[in-house]
Coordinates of N, CA and C in Angstrom, one line a residue:
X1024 N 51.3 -167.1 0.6 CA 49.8 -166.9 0.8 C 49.1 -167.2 -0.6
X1025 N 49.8 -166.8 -2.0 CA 49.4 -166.8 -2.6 C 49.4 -168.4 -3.4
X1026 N 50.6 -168.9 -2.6 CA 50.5 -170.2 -3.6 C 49.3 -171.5 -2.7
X1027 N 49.2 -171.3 -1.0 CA 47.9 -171.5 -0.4 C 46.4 -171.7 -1.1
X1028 N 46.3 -170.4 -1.6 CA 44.7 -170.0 -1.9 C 44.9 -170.9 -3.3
X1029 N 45.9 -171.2 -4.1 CA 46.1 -171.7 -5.5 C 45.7 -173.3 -4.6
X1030 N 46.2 -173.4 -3.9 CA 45.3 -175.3 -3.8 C 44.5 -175.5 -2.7
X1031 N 43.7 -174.2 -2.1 CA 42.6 -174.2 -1.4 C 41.1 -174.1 -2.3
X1032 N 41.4 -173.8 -4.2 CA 40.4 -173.9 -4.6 C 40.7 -174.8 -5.6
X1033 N 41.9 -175.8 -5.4 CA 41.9 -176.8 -6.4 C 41.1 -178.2 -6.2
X1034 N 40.7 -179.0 -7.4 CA 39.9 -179.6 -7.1 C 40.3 -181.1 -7.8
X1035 N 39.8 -182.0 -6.7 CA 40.3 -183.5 -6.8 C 39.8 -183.6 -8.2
X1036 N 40.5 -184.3 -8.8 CA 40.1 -185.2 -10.4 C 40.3 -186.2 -10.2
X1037 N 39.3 -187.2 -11.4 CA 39.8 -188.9 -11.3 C 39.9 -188.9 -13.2
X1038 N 40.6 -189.7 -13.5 CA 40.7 -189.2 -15.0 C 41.0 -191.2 -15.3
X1039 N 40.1 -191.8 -15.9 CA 40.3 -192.7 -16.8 C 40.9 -192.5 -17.9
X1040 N 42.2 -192.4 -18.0 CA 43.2 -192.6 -19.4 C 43.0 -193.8 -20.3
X1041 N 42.3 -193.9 -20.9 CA 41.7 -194.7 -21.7 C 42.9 -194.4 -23.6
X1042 N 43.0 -195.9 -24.0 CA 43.3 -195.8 -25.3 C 42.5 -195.0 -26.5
X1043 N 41.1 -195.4 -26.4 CA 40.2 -195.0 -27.2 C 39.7 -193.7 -26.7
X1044 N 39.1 -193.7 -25.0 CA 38.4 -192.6 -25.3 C 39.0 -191.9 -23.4
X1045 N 38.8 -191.0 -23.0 CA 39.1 -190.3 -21.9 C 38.1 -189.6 -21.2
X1046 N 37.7 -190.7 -20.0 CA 36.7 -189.9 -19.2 C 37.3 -189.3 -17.4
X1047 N 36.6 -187.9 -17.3 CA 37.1 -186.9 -16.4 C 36.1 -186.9 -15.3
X1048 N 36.1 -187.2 -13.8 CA 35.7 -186.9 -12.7 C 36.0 -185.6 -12.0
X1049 N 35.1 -184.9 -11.5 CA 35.7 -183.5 -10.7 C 35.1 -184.0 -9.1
X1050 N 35.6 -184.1 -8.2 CA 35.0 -184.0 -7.1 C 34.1 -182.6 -6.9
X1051 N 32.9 -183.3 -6.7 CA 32.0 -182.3 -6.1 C 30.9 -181.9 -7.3
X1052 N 31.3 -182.3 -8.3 CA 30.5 -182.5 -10.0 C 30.3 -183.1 -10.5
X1053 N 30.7 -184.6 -10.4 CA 30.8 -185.6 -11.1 C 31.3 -185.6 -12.5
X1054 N 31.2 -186.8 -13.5 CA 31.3 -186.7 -14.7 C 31.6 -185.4 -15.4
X1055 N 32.6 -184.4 -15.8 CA 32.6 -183.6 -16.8 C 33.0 -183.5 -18.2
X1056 N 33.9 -184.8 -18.2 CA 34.0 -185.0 -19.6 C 34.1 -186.5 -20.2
X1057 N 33.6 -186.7 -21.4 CA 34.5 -187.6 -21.9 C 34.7 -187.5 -23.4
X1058 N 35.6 -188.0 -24.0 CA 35.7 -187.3 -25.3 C 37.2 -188.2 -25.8
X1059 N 37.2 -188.8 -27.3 CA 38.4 -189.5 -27.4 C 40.1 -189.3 -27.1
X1060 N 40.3 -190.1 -26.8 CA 42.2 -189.7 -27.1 C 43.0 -189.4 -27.9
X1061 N 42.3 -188.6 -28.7 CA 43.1 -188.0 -30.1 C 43.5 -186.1 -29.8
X1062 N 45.0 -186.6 -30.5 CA 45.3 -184.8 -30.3 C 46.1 -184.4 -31.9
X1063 N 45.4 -183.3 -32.2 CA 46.0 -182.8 -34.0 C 47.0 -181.9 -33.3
X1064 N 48.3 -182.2 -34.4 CA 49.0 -181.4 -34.2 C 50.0 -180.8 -35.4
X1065 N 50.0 -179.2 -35.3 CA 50.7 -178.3 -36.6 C 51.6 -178.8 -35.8
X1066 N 52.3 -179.5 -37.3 CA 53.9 -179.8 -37.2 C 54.8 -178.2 -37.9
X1067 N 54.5 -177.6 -38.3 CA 54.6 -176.4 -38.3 C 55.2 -175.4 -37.2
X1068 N 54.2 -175.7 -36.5 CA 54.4 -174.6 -35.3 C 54.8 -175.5 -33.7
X1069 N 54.6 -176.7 -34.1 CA 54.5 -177.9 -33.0 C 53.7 -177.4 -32.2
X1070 N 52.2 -177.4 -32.0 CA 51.5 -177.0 -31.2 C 50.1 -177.9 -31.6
X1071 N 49.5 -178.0 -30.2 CA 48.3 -178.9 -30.7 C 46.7 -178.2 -31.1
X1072 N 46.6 -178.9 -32.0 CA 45.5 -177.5 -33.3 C 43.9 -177.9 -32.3
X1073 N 43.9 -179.2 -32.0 CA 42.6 -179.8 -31.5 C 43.0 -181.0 -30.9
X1074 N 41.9 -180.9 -29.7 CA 42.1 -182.2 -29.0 C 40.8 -182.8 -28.1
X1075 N 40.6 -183.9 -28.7 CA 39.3 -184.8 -28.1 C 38.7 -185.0 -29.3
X1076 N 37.2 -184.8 -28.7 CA 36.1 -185.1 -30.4 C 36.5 -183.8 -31.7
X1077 N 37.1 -182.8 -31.6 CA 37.5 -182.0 -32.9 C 38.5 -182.9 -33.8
X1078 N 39.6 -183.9 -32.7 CA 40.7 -183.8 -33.2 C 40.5 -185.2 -33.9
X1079 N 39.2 -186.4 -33.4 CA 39.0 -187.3 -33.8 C 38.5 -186.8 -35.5
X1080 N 37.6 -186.0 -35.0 CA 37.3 -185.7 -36.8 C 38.2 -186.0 -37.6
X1081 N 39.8 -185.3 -37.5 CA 40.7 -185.1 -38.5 C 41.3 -186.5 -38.6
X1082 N 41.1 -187.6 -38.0 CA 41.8 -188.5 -38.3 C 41.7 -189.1 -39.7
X1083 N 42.9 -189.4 -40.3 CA 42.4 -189.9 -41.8 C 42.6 -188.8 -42.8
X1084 N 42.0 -187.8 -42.5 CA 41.7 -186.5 -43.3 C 42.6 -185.6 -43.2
X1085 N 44.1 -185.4 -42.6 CA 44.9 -184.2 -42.7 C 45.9 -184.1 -43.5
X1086 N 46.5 -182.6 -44.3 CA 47.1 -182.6 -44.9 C 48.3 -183.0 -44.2
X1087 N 50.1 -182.7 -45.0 CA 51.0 -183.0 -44.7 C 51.4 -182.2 -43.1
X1088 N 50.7 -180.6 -43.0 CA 51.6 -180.1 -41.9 C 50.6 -180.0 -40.8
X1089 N 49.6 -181.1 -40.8 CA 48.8 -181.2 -39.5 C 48.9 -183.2 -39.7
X1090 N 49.3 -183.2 -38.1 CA 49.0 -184.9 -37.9 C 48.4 -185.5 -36.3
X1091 N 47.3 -186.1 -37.1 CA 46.7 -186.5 -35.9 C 46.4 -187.9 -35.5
X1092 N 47.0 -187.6 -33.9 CA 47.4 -189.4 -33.5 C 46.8 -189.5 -31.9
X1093 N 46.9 -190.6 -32.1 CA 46.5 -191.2 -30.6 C 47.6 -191.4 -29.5
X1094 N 47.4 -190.5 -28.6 CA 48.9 -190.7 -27.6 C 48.9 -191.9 -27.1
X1095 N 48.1 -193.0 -26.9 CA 47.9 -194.2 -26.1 C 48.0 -195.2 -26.7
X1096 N 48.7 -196.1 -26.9 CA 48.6 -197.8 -27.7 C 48.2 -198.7 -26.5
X1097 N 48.0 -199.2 -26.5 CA 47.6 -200.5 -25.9 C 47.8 -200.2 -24.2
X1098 N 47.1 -199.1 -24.0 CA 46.8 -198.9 -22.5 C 48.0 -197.8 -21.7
X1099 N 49.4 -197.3 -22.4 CA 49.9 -196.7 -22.1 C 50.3 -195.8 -23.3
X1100 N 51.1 -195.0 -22.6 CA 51.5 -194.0 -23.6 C 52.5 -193.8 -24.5
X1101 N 52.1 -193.5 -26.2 CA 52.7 -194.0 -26.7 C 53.9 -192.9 -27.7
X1102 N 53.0 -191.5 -27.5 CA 53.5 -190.2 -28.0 C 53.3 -189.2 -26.5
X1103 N 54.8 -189.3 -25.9 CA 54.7 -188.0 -24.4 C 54.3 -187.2 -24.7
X1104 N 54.5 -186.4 -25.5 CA 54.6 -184.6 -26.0 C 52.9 -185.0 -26.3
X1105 N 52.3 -185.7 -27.1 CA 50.8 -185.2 -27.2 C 49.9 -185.7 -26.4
X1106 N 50.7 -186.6 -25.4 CA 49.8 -187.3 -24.3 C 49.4 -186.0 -23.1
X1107 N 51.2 -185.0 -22.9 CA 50.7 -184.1 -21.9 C 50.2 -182.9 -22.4
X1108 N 50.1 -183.1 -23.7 CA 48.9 -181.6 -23.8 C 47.7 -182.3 -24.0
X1109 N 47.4 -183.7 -24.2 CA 46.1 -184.1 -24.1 C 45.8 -183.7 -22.5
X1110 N 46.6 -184.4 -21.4 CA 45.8 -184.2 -20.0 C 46.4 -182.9 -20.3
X1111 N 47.0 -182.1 -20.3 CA 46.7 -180.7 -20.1 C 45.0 -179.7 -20.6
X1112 N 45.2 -180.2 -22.0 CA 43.9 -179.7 -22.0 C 42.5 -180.2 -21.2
X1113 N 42.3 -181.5 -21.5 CA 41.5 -181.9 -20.6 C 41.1 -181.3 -19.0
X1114 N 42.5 -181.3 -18.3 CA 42.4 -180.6 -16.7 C 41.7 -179.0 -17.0
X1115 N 42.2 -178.3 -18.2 CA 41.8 -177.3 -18.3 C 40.5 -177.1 -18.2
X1116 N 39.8 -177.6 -19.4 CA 38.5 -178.4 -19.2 C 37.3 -178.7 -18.3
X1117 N 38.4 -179.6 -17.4 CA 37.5 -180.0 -16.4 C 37.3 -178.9 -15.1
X1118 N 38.5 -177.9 -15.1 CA 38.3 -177.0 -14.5 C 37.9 -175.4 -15.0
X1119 N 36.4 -176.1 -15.9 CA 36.4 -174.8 -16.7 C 37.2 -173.7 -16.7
X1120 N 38.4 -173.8 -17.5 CA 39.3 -173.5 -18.2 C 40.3 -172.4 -17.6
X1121 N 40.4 -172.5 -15.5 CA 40.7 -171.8 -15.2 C 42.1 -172.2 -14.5
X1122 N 43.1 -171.8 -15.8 CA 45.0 -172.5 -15.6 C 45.5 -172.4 -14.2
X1123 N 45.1 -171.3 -13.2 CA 45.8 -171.0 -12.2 C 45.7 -172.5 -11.2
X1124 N 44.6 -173.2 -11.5 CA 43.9 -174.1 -10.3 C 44.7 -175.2 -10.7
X1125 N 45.5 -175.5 -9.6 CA 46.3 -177.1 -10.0 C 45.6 -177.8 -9.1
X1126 N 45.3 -179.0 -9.7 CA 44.2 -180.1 -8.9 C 45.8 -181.1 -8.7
X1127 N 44.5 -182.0 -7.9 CA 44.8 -183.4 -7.5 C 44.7 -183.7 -8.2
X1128 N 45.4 -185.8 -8.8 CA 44.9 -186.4 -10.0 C 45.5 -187.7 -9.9
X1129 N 44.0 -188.9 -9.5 CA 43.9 -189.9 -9.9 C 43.6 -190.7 -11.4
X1130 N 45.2 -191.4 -11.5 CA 44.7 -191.6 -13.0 C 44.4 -193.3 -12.6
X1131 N 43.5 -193.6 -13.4 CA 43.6 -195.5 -14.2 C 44.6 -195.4 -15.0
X1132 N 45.2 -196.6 -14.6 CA 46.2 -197.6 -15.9 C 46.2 -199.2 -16.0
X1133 N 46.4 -199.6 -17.0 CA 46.4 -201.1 -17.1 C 47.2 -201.6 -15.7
X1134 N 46.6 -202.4 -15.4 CA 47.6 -203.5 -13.8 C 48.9 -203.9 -14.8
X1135 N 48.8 -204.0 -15.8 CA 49.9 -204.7 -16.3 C 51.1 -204.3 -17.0
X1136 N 51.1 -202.7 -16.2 CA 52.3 -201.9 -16.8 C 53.4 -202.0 -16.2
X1137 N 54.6 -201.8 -16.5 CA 55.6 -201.5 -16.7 C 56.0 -200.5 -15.5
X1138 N 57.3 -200.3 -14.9 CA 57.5 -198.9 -14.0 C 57.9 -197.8 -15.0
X1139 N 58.1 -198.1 -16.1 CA 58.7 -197.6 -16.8 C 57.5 -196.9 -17.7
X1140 N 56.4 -197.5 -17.6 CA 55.5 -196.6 -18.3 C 54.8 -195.9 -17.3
X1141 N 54.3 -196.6 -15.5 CA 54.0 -196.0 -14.6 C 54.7 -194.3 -14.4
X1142 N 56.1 -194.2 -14.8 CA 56.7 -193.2 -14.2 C 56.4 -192.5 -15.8
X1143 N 56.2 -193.3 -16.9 CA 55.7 -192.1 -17.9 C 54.1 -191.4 -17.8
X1144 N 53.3 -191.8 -17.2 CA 51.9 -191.2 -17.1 C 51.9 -190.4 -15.7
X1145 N 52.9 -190.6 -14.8 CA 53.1 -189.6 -13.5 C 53.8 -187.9 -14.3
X1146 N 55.1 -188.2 -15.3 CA 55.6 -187.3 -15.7 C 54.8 -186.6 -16.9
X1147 N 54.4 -187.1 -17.5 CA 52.6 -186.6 -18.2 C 52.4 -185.6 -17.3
X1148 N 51.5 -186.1 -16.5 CA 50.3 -185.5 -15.5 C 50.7 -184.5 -14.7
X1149 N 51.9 -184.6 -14.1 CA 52.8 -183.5 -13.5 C 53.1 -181.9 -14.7
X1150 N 53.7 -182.8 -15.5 CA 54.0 -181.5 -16.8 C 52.5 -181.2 -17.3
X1151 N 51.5 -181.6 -17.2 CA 50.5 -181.2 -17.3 C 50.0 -180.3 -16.1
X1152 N 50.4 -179.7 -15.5 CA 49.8 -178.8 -14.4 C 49.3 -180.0 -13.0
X1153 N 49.4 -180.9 -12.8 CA 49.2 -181.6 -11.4 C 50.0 -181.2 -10.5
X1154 N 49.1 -180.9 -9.2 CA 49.8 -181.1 -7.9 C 50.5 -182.7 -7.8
X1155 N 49.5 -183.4 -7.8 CA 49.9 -184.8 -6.9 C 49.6 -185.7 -8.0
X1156 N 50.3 -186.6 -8.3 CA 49.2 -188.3 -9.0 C 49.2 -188.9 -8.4
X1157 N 48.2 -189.8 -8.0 CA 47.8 -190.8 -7.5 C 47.6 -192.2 -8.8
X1158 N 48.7 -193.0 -8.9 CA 47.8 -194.2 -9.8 C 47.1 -195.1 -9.4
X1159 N 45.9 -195.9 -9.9 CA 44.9 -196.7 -9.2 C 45.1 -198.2 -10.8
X1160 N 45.2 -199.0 -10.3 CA 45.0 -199.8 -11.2 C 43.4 -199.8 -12.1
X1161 N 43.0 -199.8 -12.9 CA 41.7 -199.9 -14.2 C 41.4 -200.9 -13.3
X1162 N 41.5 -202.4 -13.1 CA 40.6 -203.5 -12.4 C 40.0 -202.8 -10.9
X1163 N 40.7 -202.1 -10.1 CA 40.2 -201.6 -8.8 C 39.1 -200.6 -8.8
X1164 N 39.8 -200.0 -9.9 CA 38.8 -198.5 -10.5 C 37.3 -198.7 -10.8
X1165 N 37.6 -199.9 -11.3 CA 36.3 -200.1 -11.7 C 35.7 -201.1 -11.5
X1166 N 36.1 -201.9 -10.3 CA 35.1 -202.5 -9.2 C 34.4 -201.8 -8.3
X1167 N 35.6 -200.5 -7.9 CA 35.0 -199.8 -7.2 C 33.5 -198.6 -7.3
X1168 N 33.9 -198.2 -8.7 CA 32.6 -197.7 -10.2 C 31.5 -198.5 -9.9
X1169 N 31.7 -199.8 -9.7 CA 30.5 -200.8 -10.1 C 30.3 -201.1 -8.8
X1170 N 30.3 -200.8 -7.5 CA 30.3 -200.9 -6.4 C 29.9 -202.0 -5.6
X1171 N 31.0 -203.0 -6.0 CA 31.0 -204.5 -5.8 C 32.2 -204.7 -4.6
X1172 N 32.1 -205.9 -3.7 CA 32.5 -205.7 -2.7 C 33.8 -205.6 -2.5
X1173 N 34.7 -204.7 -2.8 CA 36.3 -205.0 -3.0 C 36.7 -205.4 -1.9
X1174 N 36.2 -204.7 -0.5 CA 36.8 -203.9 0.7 C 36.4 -205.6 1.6
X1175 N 35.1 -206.2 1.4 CA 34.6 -207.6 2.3 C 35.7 -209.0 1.8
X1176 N 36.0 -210.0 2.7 CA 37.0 -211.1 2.8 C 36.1 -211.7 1.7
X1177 N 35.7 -211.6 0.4 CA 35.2 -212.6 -0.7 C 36.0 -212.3 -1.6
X1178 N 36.1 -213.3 -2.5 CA 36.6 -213.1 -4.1 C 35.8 -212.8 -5.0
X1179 N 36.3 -210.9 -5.5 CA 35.0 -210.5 -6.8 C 36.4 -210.3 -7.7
X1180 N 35.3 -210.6 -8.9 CA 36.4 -211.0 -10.0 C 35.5 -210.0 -10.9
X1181 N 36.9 -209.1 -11.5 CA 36.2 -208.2 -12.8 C 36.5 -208.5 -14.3
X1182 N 36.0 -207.9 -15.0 CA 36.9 -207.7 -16.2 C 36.2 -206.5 -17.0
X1183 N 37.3 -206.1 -17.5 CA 37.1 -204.8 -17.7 C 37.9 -204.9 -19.5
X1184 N 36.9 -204.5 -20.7 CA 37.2 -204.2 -22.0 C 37.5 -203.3 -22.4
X1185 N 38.8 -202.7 -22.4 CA 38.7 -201.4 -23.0 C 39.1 -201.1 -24.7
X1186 N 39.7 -200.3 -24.9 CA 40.3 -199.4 -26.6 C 41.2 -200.5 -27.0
X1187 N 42.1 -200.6 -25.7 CA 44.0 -201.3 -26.1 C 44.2 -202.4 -25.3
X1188 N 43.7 -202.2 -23.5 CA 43.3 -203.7 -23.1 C 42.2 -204.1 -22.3
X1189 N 43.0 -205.1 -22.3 CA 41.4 -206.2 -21.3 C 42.0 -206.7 -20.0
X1190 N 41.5 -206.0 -19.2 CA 41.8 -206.0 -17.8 C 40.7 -207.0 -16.8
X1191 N 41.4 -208.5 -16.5 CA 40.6 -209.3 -15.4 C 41.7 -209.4 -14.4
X1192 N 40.5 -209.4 -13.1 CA 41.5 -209.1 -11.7 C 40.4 -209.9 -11.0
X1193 N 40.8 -210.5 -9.4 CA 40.2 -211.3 -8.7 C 40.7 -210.2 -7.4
X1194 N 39.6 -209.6 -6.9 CA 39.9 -208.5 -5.9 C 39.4 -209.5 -4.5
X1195 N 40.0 -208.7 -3.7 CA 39.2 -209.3 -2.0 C 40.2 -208.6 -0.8
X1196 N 39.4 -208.0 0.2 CA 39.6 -206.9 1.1 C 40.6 -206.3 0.6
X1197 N 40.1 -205.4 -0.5 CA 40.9 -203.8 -0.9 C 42.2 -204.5 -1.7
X1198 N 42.5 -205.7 -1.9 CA 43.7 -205.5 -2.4 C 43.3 -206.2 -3.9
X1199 N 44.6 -206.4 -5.1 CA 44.3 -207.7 -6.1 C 45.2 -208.5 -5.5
X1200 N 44.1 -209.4 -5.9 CA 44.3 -211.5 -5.6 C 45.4 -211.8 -6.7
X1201 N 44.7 -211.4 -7.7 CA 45.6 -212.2 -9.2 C 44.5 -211.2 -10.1
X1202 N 46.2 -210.9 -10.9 CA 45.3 -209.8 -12.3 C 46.2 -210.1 -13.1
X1203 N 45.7 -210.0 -14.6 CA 46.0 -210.3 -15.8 C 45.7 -209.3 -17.0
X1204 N 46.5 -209.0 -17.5 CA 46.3 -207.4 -18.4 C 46.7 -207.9 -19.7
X1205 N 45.9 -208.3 -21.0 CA 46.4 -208.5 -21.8 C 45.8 -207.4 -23.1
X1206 N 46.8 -207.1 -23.8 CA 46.9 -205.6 -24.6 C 46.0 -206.5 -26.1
X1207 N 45.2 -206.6 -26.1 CA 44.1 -207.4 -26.8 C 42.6 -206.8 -26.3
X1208 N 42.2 -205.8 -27.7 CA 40.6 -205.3 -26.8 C 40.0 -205.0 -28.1
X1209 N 39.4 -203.7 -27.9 CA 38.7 -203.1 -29.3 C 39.3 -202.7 -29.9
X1210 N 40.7 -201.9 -30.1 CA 41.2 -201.5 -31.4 C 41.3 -202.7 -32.7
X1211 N 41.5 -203.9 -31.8 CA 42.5 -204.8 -32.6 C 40.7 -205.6 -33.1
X1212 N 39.5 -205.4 -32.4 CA 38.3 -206.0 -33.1 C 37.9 -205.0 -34.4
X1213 N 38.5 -203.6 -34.3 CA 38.0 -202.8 -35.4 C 39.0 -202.5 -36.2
X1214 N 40.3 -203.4 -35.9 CA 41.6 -203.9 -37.1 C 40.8 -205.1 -37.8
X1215 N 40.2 -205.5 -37.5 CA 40.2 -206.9 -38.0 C 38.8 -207.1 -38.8
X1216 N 38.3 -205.9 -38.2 CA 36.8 -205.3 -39.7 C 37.5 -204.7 -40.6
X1217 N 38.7 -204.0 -40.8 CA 39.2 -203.4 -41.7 C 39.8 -204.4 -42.7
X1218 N 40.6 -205.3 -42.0 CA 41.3 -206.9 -42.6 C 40.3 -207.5 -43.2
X1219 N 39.0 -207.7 -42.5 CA 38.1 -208.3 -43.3 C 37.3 -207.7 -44.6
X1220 N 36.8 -206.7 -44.5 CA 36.4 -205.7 -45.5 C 37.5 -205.5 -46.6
X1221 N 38.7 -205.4 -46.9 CA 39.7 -205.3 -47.6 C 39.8 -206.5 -48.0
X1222 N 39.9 -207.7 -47.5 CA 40.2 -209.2 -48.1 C 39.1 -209.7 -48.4
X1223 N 38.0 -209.6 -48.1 CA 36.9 -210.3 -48.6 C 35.7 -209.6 -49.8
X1224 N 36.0 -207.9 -49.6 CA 34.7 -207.0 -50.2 C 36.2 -206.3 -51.1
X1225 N 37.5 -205.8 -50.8 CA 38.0 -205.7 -51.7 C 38.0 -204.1 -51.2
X1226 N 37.4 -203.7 -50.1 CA 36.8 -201.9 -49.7 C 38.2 -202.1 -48.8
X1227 N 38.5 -200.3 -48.2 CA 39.5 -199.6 -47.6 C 38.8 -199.2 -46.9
X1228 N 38.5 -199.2 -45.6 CA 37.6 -198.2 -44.6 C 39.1 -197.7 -44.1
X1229 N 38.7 -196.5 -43.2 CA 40.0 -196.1 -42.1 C 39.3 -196.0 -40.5
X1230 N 40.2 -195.8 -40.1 CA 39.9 -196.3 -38.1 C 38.9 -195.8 -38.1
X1231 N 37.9 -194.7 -38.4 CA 37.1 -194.2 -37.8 C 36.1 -195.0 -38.2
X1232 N 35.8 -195.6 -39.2 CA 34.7 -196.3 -39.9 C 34.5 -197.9 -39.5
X1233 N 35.7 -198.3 -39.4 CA 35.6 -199.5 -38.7 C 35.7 -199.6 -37.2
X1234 N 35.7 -198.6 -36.5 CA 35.4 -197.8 -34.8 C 33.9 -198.4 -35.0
X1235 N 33.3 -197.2 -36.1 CA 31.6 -197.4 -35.8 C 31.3 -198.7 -36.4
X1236 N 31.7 -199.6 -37.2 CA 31.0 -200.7 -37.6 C 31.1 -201.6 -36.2
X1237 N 32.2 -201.5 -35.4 CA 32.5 -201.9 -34.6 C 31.7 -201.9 -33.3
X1238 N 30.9 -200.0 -33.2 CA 30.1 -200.1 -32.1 C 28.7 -200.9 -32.1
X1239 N 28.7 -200.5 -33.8 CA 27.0 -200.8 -34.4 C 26.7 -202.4 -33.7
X1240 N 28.1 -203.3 -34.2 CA 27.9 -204.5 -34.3 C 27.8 -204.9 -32.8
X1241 N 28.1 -204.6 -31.5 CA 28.2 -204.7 -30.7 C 26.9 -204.3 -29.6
X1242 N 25.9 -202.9 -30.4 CA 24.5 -202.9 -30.1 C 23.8 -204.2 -30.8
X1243 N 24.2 -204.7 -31.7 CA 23.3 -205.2 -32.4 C 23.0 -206.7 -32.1
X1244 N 24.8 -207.2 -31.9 CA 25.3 -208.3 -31.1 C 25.0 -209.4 -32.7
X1245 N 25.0 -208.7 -34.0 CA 25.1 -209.5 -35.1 C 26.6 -208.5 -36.4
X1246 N 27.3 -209.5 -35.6 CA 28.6 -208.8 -36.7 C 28.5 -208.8 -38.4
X1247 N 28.2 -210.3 -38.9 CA 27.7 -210.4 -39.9 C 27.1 -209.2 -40.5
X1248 N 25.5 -209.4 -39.8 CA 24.5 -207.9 -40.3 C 25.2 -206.9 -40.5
X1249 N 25.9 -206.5 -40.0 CA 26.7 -205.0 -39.4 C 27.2 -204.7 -40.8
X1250 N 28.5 -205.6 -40.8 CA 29.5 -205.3 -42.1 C 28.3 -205.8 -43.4
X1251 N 27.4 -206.5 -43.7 CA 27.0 -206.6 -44.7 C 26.3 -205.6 -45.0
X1252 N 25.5 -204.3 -44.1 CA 24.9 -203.4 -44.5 C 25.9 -202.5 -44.4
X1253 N 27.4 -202.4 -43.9 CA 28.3 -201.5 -43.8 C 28.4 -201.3 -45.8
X1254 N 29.1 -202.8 -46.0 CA 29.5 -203.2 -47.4 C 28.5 -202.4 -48.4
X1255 N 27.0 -202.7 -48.2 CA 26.4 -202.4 -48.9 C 26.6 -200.3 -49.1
X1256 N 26.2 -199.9 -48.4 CA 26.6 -198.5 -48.1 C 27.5 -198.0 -48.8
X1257 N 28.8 -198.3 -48.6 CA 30.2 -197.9 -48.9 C 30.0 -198.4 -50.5
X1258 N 29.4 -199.1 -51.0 CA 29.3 -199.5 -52.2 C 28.3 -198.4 -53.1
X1259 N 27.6 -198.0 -52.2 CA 27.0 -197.0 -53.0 C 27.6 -195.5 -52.5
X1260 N 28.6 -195.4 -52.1 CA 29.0 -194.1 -52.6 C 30.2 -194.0 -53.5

């Protein structure tokens, strides 16, 4: 009876597992979180100190017996142990923070994984308190987001830029046509402001600084401008 009522008030999740950042669907709420893929952890106690926007703070900044990393490289997972207390905390989260409620859970993943990493984001999400996973490919996910015609006999073609990859797919009635997953996206554009700023200005930024020069430049749609008022800045402190 009692294990019953435990998934008569559990509640569907859709969870974009993103490299860079992690956003959380609740059925029946919509959007409840999103917040980066970073988790700090006391190597000390091996426990995780913060996780999401706290633990991004510490990037760069921790002493020797706290270390903070990103469970996800290039669209899969790349640290188990801090990936399932990332979705662990997160579920908790999204189910205002009530442990007993084991949900459902649809995750995104690159089309271009591996079974080998498929069966590592199922055993994540399981050791994280999941009833069930469901995986949906990132190109389906988010045709379907953009509510373009997956399900009609035409060819819609997406492409989807994320943290670690760049996901294009040619969808048509509910299935993929042809998809292409190449682990080439934004981390490697805000490597390459760091490469540039070091080789050309002679400056050290770290992830987080070349993240934002990254976003700035991308509102602005003038990369140039971006880093030359970045340069200037960093020069005067």
């Amino acid at each position: 009876m009692l294990f019953r009522s435990r998934f008569q008030f559990s509640r569907d999740i859709g969870i974009d597992l993103g490299t860079a950042n992690t956003l959380m669907y609740v059925s029946g709420k919509g959007i409840v979180l999103q917040e980066p893929s970073v988790v700090a952890i006391d190597l000390e106690r091996n426990v995780p100190m913060a996780v999401g926007e706290e633990a991004k703070l510490m990037l760069g900044r921790t002493p020797g017996n706290i270390r903070a990393v990103r469970p996800l490289r290039d669209g899969v997972i790349a640290d188990f142990d801090a990936a399932t207390q990332m979705i662990k905390t997160f579920i908790q989260k999204g189910n205002e923070g009530r442990g007993g409620v084991i949900p459902r859970l649809v995750i995104g993943i690159p089309s271009g994984v591996t079974g080998v990493e498929r069966r590592a984001v199922r055993e994540a999400a399981s050791l994280a308190g999941a009833r069930q996973v469901h995986l949906i490919d990132e190109p389906v996910a988010a045709a379907i987001g953009a509510g373009l015609p997956v399900t009609d006999p035409v060819g819609t073609m997406i492409v989807d830029i994320g943290g670690g990859t760049t996901e294009v797919a040619v969808l048509s009635l509910g299935g993929t046509v042809l998809s292409e997953s190449v682990r080439v996206a934004g981390d490697e554009l805000s490597d390459a402001i760091s490469v540039y700023l070091k080789k050309v200005h002679n400056l050290v930024v770290g992830e987080r600084t070349a993240e934002e020069i990254d976003r700035k430049s991308t509102r602005l749609n003038s990369s140039h401008l971006v880093i030359s008022y970045a340069v200037f800045c960093l020069k005067k402190k």
